[in-house]
mmCIF file of C-alpha atoms in Angstrom:
data_model
loop_
_atom_site.group_PDB
_atom_site.id
_atom_site.type_symbol
_atom_site.label_atom_id
_atom_site.label_comp_id
_atom_site.label_asym_id
_atom_site.label_seq_id
_atom_site.Cartn_x
_atom_site.Cartn_y
_atom_site.Cartn_z
ATOM 1 C CA MET D 1409 103.175 118.650 101.227
ATOM 2 C CA ASP D 1410 100.819 118.400 97.940
ATOM 3 C CA LEU D 1411 100.834 114.451 96.843
ATOM 4 C CA GLY D 1412 99.145 116.371 93.407
ATOM 5 C CA LEU D 1413 96.088 114.269 93.873
ATOM 6 C CA LYS D 1414 93.144 117.476 93.288
ATOM 7 C CA GLY D 1415 90.763 116.874 90.317
ATOM 8 C CA LYS D 1416 91.819 112.459 90.360
ATOM 9 C CA ARG D 1417 89.628 109.830 91.173
ATOM 10 C CA ALA D 1418 90.454 107.701 93.283
ATOM 11 C CA LEU D 1419 87.460 103.822 94.287
ATOM 12 C CA VAL D 1420 88.401 102.504 96.860
ATOM 13 C CA CYS D 1421 87.607 99.050 98.237
ATOM 14 C CA ALA D 1422 86.171 98.118 101.465
ATOM 15 C CA ALA D 1423 86.493 101.652 102.853
ATOM 16 C CA SER D 1424 82.920 102.228 105.105
ATOM 17 C CA LYS D 1425 85.736 101.041 108.116
ATOM 18 C CA GLY D 1426 89.553 100.234 109.747
ATOM 19 C CA LEU D 1427 92.389 100.520 107.059
ATOM 20 C CA GLY D 1428 89.916 101.143 103.833
ATOM 21 C CA ARG D 1429 88.571 103.975 105.316
ATOM 22 C CA GLY D 1430 92.107 105.663 106.096
ATOM 23 C CA CYS D 1431 93.416 105.340 102.938
ATOM 24 C CA ALA D 1432 89.655 106.560 101.639
ATOM 25 C CA GLU D 1433 90.525 109.548 104.220
ATOM 26 C CA ALA D 1434 93.655 110.200 103.185
ATOM 27 C CA LEU D 1435 93.455 110.365 99.614
ATOM 28 C CA ALA D 1436 90.483 112.954 100.473
ATOM 29 C CA ALA D 1437 92.531 115.010 102.317
ATOM 30 C CA ALA D 1438 95.392 115.288 99.778
ATOM 31 C CA GLY D 1439 91.730 116.691 97.321
ATOM 32 C CA ALA D 1440 90.892 113.730 95.340
ATOM 33 C CA ASP D 1441 87.363 112.840 95.022
ATOM 34 C CA LEU D 1442 86.233 109.050 96.047
ATOM 35 C CA VAL D 1443 84.409 106.172 95.073
ATOM 36 C CA ILE D 1444 84.131 104.259 98.095
ATOM 37 C CA ASN D 1445 83.214 100.258 98.977
ATOM 38 C CA ALA D 1446 81.957 98.004 101.475
ATOM 39 C CA ARG D 1447 78.847 95.981 102.269
ATOM 40 C CA GLY D 1448 77.738 97.745 104.661
ATOM 41 C CA ALA D 1449 75.033 100.498 102.952
ATOM 42 C CA GLU D 1450 75.156 101.929 106.946
ATOM 43 C CA ALA D 1451 78.049 102.233 107.874
ATOM 44 C CA LEU D 1452 79.150 103.249 103.917
ATOM 45 C CA LEU D 1453 76.462 105.946 103.788
ATOM 46 C CA ALA D 1454 77.902 107.463 106.707
ATOM 47 C CA ALA D 1455 81.843 107.165 106.137
ATOM 48 C CA ALA D 1456 80.857 108.652 103.022
ATOM 49 C CA GLU D 1457 79.076 111.699 104.591
ATOM 50 C CA ASP D 1458 81.405 112.423 107.470
ATOM 51 C CA ILE D 1459 84.369 112.474 104.487
ATOM 52 C CA ARG D 1460 82.351 114.557 102.303
ATOM 53 C CA GLN D 1461 81.607 117.390 104.840
ATOM 54 C CA ARG D 1462 84.978 116.997 106.601
ATOM 55 C CA TYR D 1463 87.310 116.898 102.738
ATOM 56 C CA GLY D 1464 84.804 119.161 100.779
ATOM 57 C CA VAL D 1465 85.363 116.181 98.082
ATOM 58 C CA SER D 1466 83.313 113.734 96.069
ATOM 59 C CA VAL D 1467 82.173 111.318 98.240
ATOM 60 C CA THR D 1468 80.034 108.355 96.412
ATOM 61 C CA PRO D 1469 79.472 105.260 97.593
ATOM 62 C CA VAL D 1470 78.539 102.267 96.423
ATOM 63 C CA ALA D 1471 77.378 99.095 98.498
ATOM 64 C CA ALA D 1472 78.114 96.096 97.161
ATOM 65 C CA ASP D 1473 79.490 92.929 97.474
ATOM 66 C CA ILE D 1474 83.666 93.804 95.846
ATOM 67 C CA VAL D 1475 83.731 90.177 95.653
ATOM 68 C CA SER D 1476 81.006 88.754 93.360
ATOM 69 C CA GLU D 1477 80.515 88.665 89.976
ATOM 70 C CA ASP D 1478 77.920 91.302 89.847
ATOM 71 C CA GLY D 1479 79.389 93.462 92.591
ATOM 72 C CA ARG D 1480 81.913 94.634 90.809
ATOM 73 C CA ALA D 1481 79.753 95.506 88.469
ATOM 74 C CA THR D 1482 77.968 97.806 90.137
ATOM 75 C CA VAL D 1483 80.756 99.045 92.052
ATOM 76 C CA LEU D 1484 82.428 99.733 88.455
ATOM 77 C CA GLU D 1485 79.990 101.147 86.625
ATOM 78 C CA ALA D 1486 79.696 103.772 88.977
ATOM 79 C CA ALA D 1487 82.786 104.457 88.883
ATOM 80 C CA GLY D 1488 83.123 105.390 85.410
ATOM 81 C CA PRO D 1489 87.432 105.953 84.926
ATOM 82 C CA VAL D 1490 89.249 106.577 87.342
ATOM 83 C CA ASP D 1491 92.929 107.004 88.157
ATOM 84 C CA ILE D 1492 93.406 105.550 91.724
ATOM 85 C CA LEU D 1493 92.601 102.122 93.194
ATOM 86 C CA VAL D 1494 93.062 100.836 96.497
ATOM 87 C CA THR D 1495 92.021 97.317 96.440
ATOM 88 C CA ASN D 1496 90.770 95.594 99.977
ATOM 89 C CA ALA D 1497 89.266 93.354 100.725
ATOM 90 C CA GLY D 1498 88.685 91.232 104.803
ATOM 91 C CA GLY D 1499 91.404 88.142 105.411
ATOM 92 C CA PRO D 1500 90.118 84.307 105.065
ATOM 93 C CA PRO D 1501 89.728 83.177 108.721
ATOM 94 C CA PRO D 1502 92.015 81.852 110.668
ATOM 95 C CA GLY D 1503 92.441 77.771 111.162
ATOM 96 C CA LEU D 1504 95.323 74.654 110.666
ATOM 97 C CA TRP D 1505 96.330 73.557 107.561
ATOM 98 C CA SER D 1506 94.136 69.432 108.605
ATOM 99 C CA ASP D 1507 90.738 72.659 108.659
ATOM 100 C CA TRP D 1508 91.023 73.351 105.303
ATOM 101 C CA GLU D 1509 89.078 72.243 101.914
ATOM 102 C CA ARG D 1510 89.501 73.053 98.364
ATOM 103 C CA ALA D 1511 86.082 75.295 98.547
ATOM 104 C CA ASP D 1512 87.986 77.129 101.236
ATOM 105 C CA PHE D 1513 91.283 77.841 99.235
ATOM 106 C CA ILE D 1514 88.960 78.844 96.668
ATOM 107 C CA ALA D 1515 87.115 81.274 98.580
ATOM 108 C CA ALA D 1516 90.339 83.157 99.611
ATOM 109 C CA LEU D 1517 91.354 83.129 96.594
ATOM 110 C CA ASP D 1518 88.522 84.408 95.460
ATOM 111 C CA ALA D 1519 88.762 87.695 98.066
ATOM 112 C CA ASN D 1520 92.288 88.243 97.892
ATOM 113 C CA MET D 1521 93.252 87.305 94.915
ATOM 114 C CA LEU D 1522 91.430 87.101 91.970
ATOM 115 C CA THR D 1523 89.166 90.236 93.236
ATOM 116 C CA PRO D 1524 91.654 92.717 93.065
ATOM 117 C CA ILE D 1525 93.493 90.963 90.122
ATOM 118 C CA ALA D 1526 89.377 91.341 88.091
ATOM 119 C CA LEU D 1527 89.340 94.931 89.552
ATOM 120 C CA MET D 1528 92.993 96.107 87.916
ATOM 121 C CA LYS D 1529 92.299 94.520 84.692
ATOM 122 C CA ALA D 1530 89.343 96.593 84.691
ATOM 123 C CA LEU D 1531 90.806 99.739 85.420
ATOM 124 C CA LEU D 1532 94.288 99.948 83.636
ATOM 125 C CA PRO D 1533 93.338 100.110 80.792
ATOM 126 C CA GLY D 1534 92.373 103.592 80.896
ATOM 127 C CA MET D 1535 94.487 105.017 83.621
ATOM 128 C CA ILE D 1536 97.469 103.984 80.609
ATOM 129 C CA ASP D 1537 95.380 105.466 77.711
ATOM 130 C CA ARG D 1538 95.443 108.296 80.534
ATOM 131 C CA GLY D 1539 99.125 108.220 80.482
ATOM 132 C CA TRP D 1540 98.589 108.547 84.515
ATOM 133 C CA GLY D 1541 97.571 105.937 87.243
ATOM 134 C CA ARG D 1542 98.342 104.857 90.519
ATOM 135 C CA VAL D 1543 97.205 100.984 91.913
ATOM 136 C CA VAL D 1544 98.023 100.182 95.816
ATOM 137 C CA ASN D 1545 96.837 96.602 97.025
ATOM 138 C CA ILE D 1546 96.191 96.315 100.360
ATOM 139 C CA THR D 1547 97.789 92.776 101.307
ATOM 140 C CA SER D 1548 99.180 91.049 104.813
ATOM 141 C CA GLN D 1549 102.542 90.799 106.452
ATOM 142 C CA SER D 1550 102.348 87.257 105.800
ATOM 143 C CA VAL D 1551 103.931 88.147 102.920
ATOM 144 C CA LYS D 1552 107.256 88.694 104.349
ATOM 145 C CA ALA D 1553 107.146 85.956 106.600
ATOM 146 C CA PRO D 1554 103.987 83.616 106.719
ATOM 147 C CA ILE D 1555 101.614 83.272 110.103
ATOM 148 C CA PRO D 1556 100.955 79.386 110.484
ATOM 149 C CA VAL D 1557 97.050 79.711 111.043
ATOM 150 C CA LEU D 1558 96.396 81.836 108.385
ATOM 151 C CA GLY D 1559 96.728 79.663 105.825
ATOM 152 C CA LEU D 1560 94.807 80.493 103.445
ATOM 153 C CA SER D 1561 95.700 84.288 103.571
ATOM 154 C CA ASN D 1562 99.682 84.012 103.163
ATOM 155 C CA SER D 1563 98.358 81.735 99.831
ATOM 156 C CA ALA D 1564 96.277 83.653 98.484
ATOM 157 C CA ARG D 1565 97.771 86.942 99.271
ATOM 158 C CA ALA D 1566 101.072 85.422 97.665
ATOM 159 C CA GLY D 1567 99.556 84.790 94.118
ATOM 160 C CA LEU D 1568 98.093 87.975 93.902
ATOM 161 C CA THR D 1569 102.376 89.472 94.597
ATOM 162 C CA GLY D 1570 103.413 87.531 91.816
ATOM 163 C CA TYR D 1571 100.948 89.313 89.763
ATOM 164 C CA VAL D 1572 101.597 92.070 91.057
ATOM 165 C CA ALA D 1573 105.414 92.238 90.396
ATOM 166 C CA GLY D 1574 105.522 91.283 86.721
ATOM 167 C CA THR D 1575 101.533 93.537 85.926
ATOM 168 C CA ALA D 1576 104.316 96.405 87.823
ATOM 169 C CA ARG D 1577 106.415 95.968 85.158
ATOM 170 C CA GLN D 1578 104.324 96.078 82.145
ATOM 171 C CA VAL D 1579 102.312 99.057 82.846
ATOM 172 C CA ALA D 1580 105.485 101.039 83.914
ATOM 173 C CA PRO D 1581 106.250 102.414 81.122
ATOM 174 C CA PHE D 1582 103.376 104.340 80.835
ATOM 175 C CA GLY D 1583 102.942 106.021 83.489
ATOM 176 C CA VAL D 1584 101.286 103.858 85.780
ATOM 177 C CA THR D 1585 102.391 102.890 89.245
ATOM 178 C CA ILE D 1586 101.039 99.436 91.404
ATOM 179 C CA ASN D 1587 102.199 98.700 94.459
ATOM 180 C CA ASN D 1588 101.629 96.798 97.442
ATOM 181 C CA LEU D 1589 100.996 97.466 101.603
ATOM 182 C CA LEU D 1590 102.259 95.099 103.535
ATOM 183 C CA PRO D 1591 100.016 96.101 106.777
ATOM 184 C CA GLY D 1592 100.428 93.877 110.666
ATOM 185 C CA ILE D 1593 98.518 94.487 113.312
ATOM 186 C CA HIS D 1594 96.810 97.753 113.084
ATOM 187 C CA ALA D 1595 94.066 98.541 115.559
ATOM 188 C CA THR D 1596 90.682 97.411 113.492
ATOM 189 C CA ASP D 1597 87.966 94.949 113.827
ATOM 190 C CA ARG D 1598 89.961 92.308 112.379
ATOM 191 C CA ALA D 1599 92.835 92.544 114.688
ATOM 192 C CA ASP D 1600 89.712 92.891 117.527
ATOM 193 C CA ALA D 1601 88.583 88.980 116.118
ATOM 194 C CA LEU D 1602 92.118 87.782 115.812
ATOM 195 C CA ASP D 1603 93.167 89.025 119.509
ATOM 196 C CA ARG D 1604 89.313 87.536 120.375
ATOM 197 C CA GLY D 1605 90.437 84.359 118.981
ATOM 198 C CA VAL D 1606 94.002 83.943 120.939
ATOM 199 C CA ALA D 1607 91.986 84.538 124.952
ATOM 200 C CA GLU D 1608 89.740 82.506 123.946
ATOM 201 C CA ALA D 1609 92.098 79.705 123.271
ATOM 202 C CA ASP D 1610 94.431 80.927 126.056
ATOM 203 C CA GLY D 1611 91.402 81.654 128.186
ATOM 204 C CA ILE D 1612 92.607 85.519 129.109
ATOM 205 C CA SER D 1613 91.620 88.597 128.836
ATOM 206 C CA LEU D 1614 91.057 90.199 125.446
ATOM 207 C CA GLU D 1615 93.350 93.119 126.640
ATOM 208 C CA GLU D 1616 95.961 91.167 127.810
ATOM 209 C CA ALA D 1617 95.687 88.940 124.602
ATOM 210 C CA ARG D 1618 96.767 92.334 122.748
ATOM 211 C CA ALA D 1619 99.562 93.447 125.302
ATOM 212 C CA ARG D 1620 100.188 90.670 124.030
ATOM 213 C CA ARG D 1621 100.596 90.817 120.766
ATOM 214 C CA ALA D 1622 101.857 94.714 120.984
ATOM 215 C CA ALA D 1623 104.832 93.434 123.135
ATOM 216 C CA THR D 1624 105.837 91.293 120.052
ATOM 217 C CA ILE D 1625 105.721 94.378 118.205
ATOM 218 C CA PRO D 1626 108.992 96.525 118.275
ATOM 219 C CA ALA D 1627 106.949 100.460 118.231
ATOM 220 C CA ARG D 1628 105.250 97.890 121.298
ATOM 221 C CA ARG D 1629 102.209 99.503 119.879
ATOM 222 C CA TYR D 1630 99.248 98.541 117.277
ATOM 223 C CA GLY D 1631 99.122 100.848 114.437
ATOM 224 C CA THR D 1632 96.318 103.648 113.771
ATOM 225 C CA PRO D 1633 94.024 103.230 110.331
ATOM 226 C CA ALA D 1634 94.867 107.360 109.632
ATOM 227 C CA GLU D 1635 99.033 106.385 109.243
ATOM 228 C CA PHE D 1636 98.534 103.748 107.066
ATOM 229 C CA GLY D 1637 96.236 105.501 105.264
ATOM 230 C CA ALA D 1638 99.495 108.248 104.989
ATOM 231 C CA ALA D 1639 101.289 106.393 103.489
ATOM 232 C CA CYS D 1640 98.625 104.951 100.878
ATOM 233 C CA ALA D 1641 98.472 108.010 99.701
ATOM 234 C CA PHE D 1642 101.873 109.084 99.399
ATOM 235 C CA LEU D 1643 102.967 105.510 97.095
ATOM 236 C CA CYS D 1644 98.786 107.816 94.894
ATOM 237 C CA SER D 1645 101.407 110.337 94.652
ATOM 238 C CA THR D 1646 102.542 112.318 92.203
ATOM 239 C CA GLN D 1647 105.860 111.891 94.036
ATOM 240 C CA ALA D 1648 105.371 108.455 93.702
ATOM 241 C CA GLY D 1649 106.204 107.698 90.153
ATOM 242 C CA PHE D 1650 109.078 105.822 90.420
ATOM 243 C CA ILE D 1651 108.025 103.482 93.378
ATOM 244 C CA VAL D 1652 107.386 100.276 91.080
ATOM 245 C CA GLY D 1653 106.427 97.008 91.951
ATOM 246 C CA GLN D 1654 106.973 96.880 96.051
ATOM 247 C CA ASN D 1655 105.766 95.462 98.540
ATOM 248 C CA ILE D 1656 106.002 97.692 102.128
ATOM 249 C CA LEU D 1657 105.727 96.280 104.882
ATOM 250 C CA LEU D 1658 103.875 98.500 108.082
ATOM 251 C CA ASP D 1659 103.788 96.852 110.774
ATOM 252 C CA GLY D 1660 106.216 98.896 113.423
ATOM 253 C CA GLY D 1661 108.911 96.536 112.874
ATOM 254 C CA ALA D 1662 107.329 93.274 113.680
ATOM 255 C CA THR D 1663 109.235 91.661 110.441
ATOM 256 C CA ASN D 1664 112.284 90.471 111.048
ATOM 257 C CA SER D 1665 113.814 90.203 107.847
ATOM 258 C CA VAL D 1666 117.123 92.240 106.893
ATOM 259 C CA LEU D 1667 114.992 93.241 102.893
#
């Protein structure tokens, strides 16, 4: 299927590895030129060169902390007008409700709610003026079913989901769509960190912790960045213009819900 993305320009955040990298590669495979961002310059430059060589598209790497105001300004200046925005930021650490103070919530909100909102506010006007645009926010399955140890993430991502629900319907008349992708466990560094925490707490090996978690997923495995990226690329496609303000789970069936 031709996704209609050849010649489009996409900004993908946290794209040097994991789900962001999966999204960047899928968009590049569809012919989109990329601006990719991450904090670590070395990994980002390597990712940019690899994607450039394999897919033959333009790739502009911008090493900066997208959560900081200065970092965001640097990325936006380098990106210029873009047709596609994929927001993504690492989730806050797990813990108990009694562990978190106001500063912890502010940090979580900055990374997982306010930063995506700031990027949308900066880039949506240009998309509206051009009559076409796509925004995909990478959030979490916790929006559908809260995860007790991830209360900071639950809170911030739920706030972003509420913002998108209203905003998506305001920009849809101009050919711009906003949707959220809700990943369950995928084979990424984030999953490794969570599994290490379980292994240490329960006194088991990392492999056993992974096997236990995989057993709770109907698909009996973790997702891959490549299949997550393919879903992202479709939401960014010309064919997905009637998908507006949706929260789409990619969790192997782990969230037990009707809707």
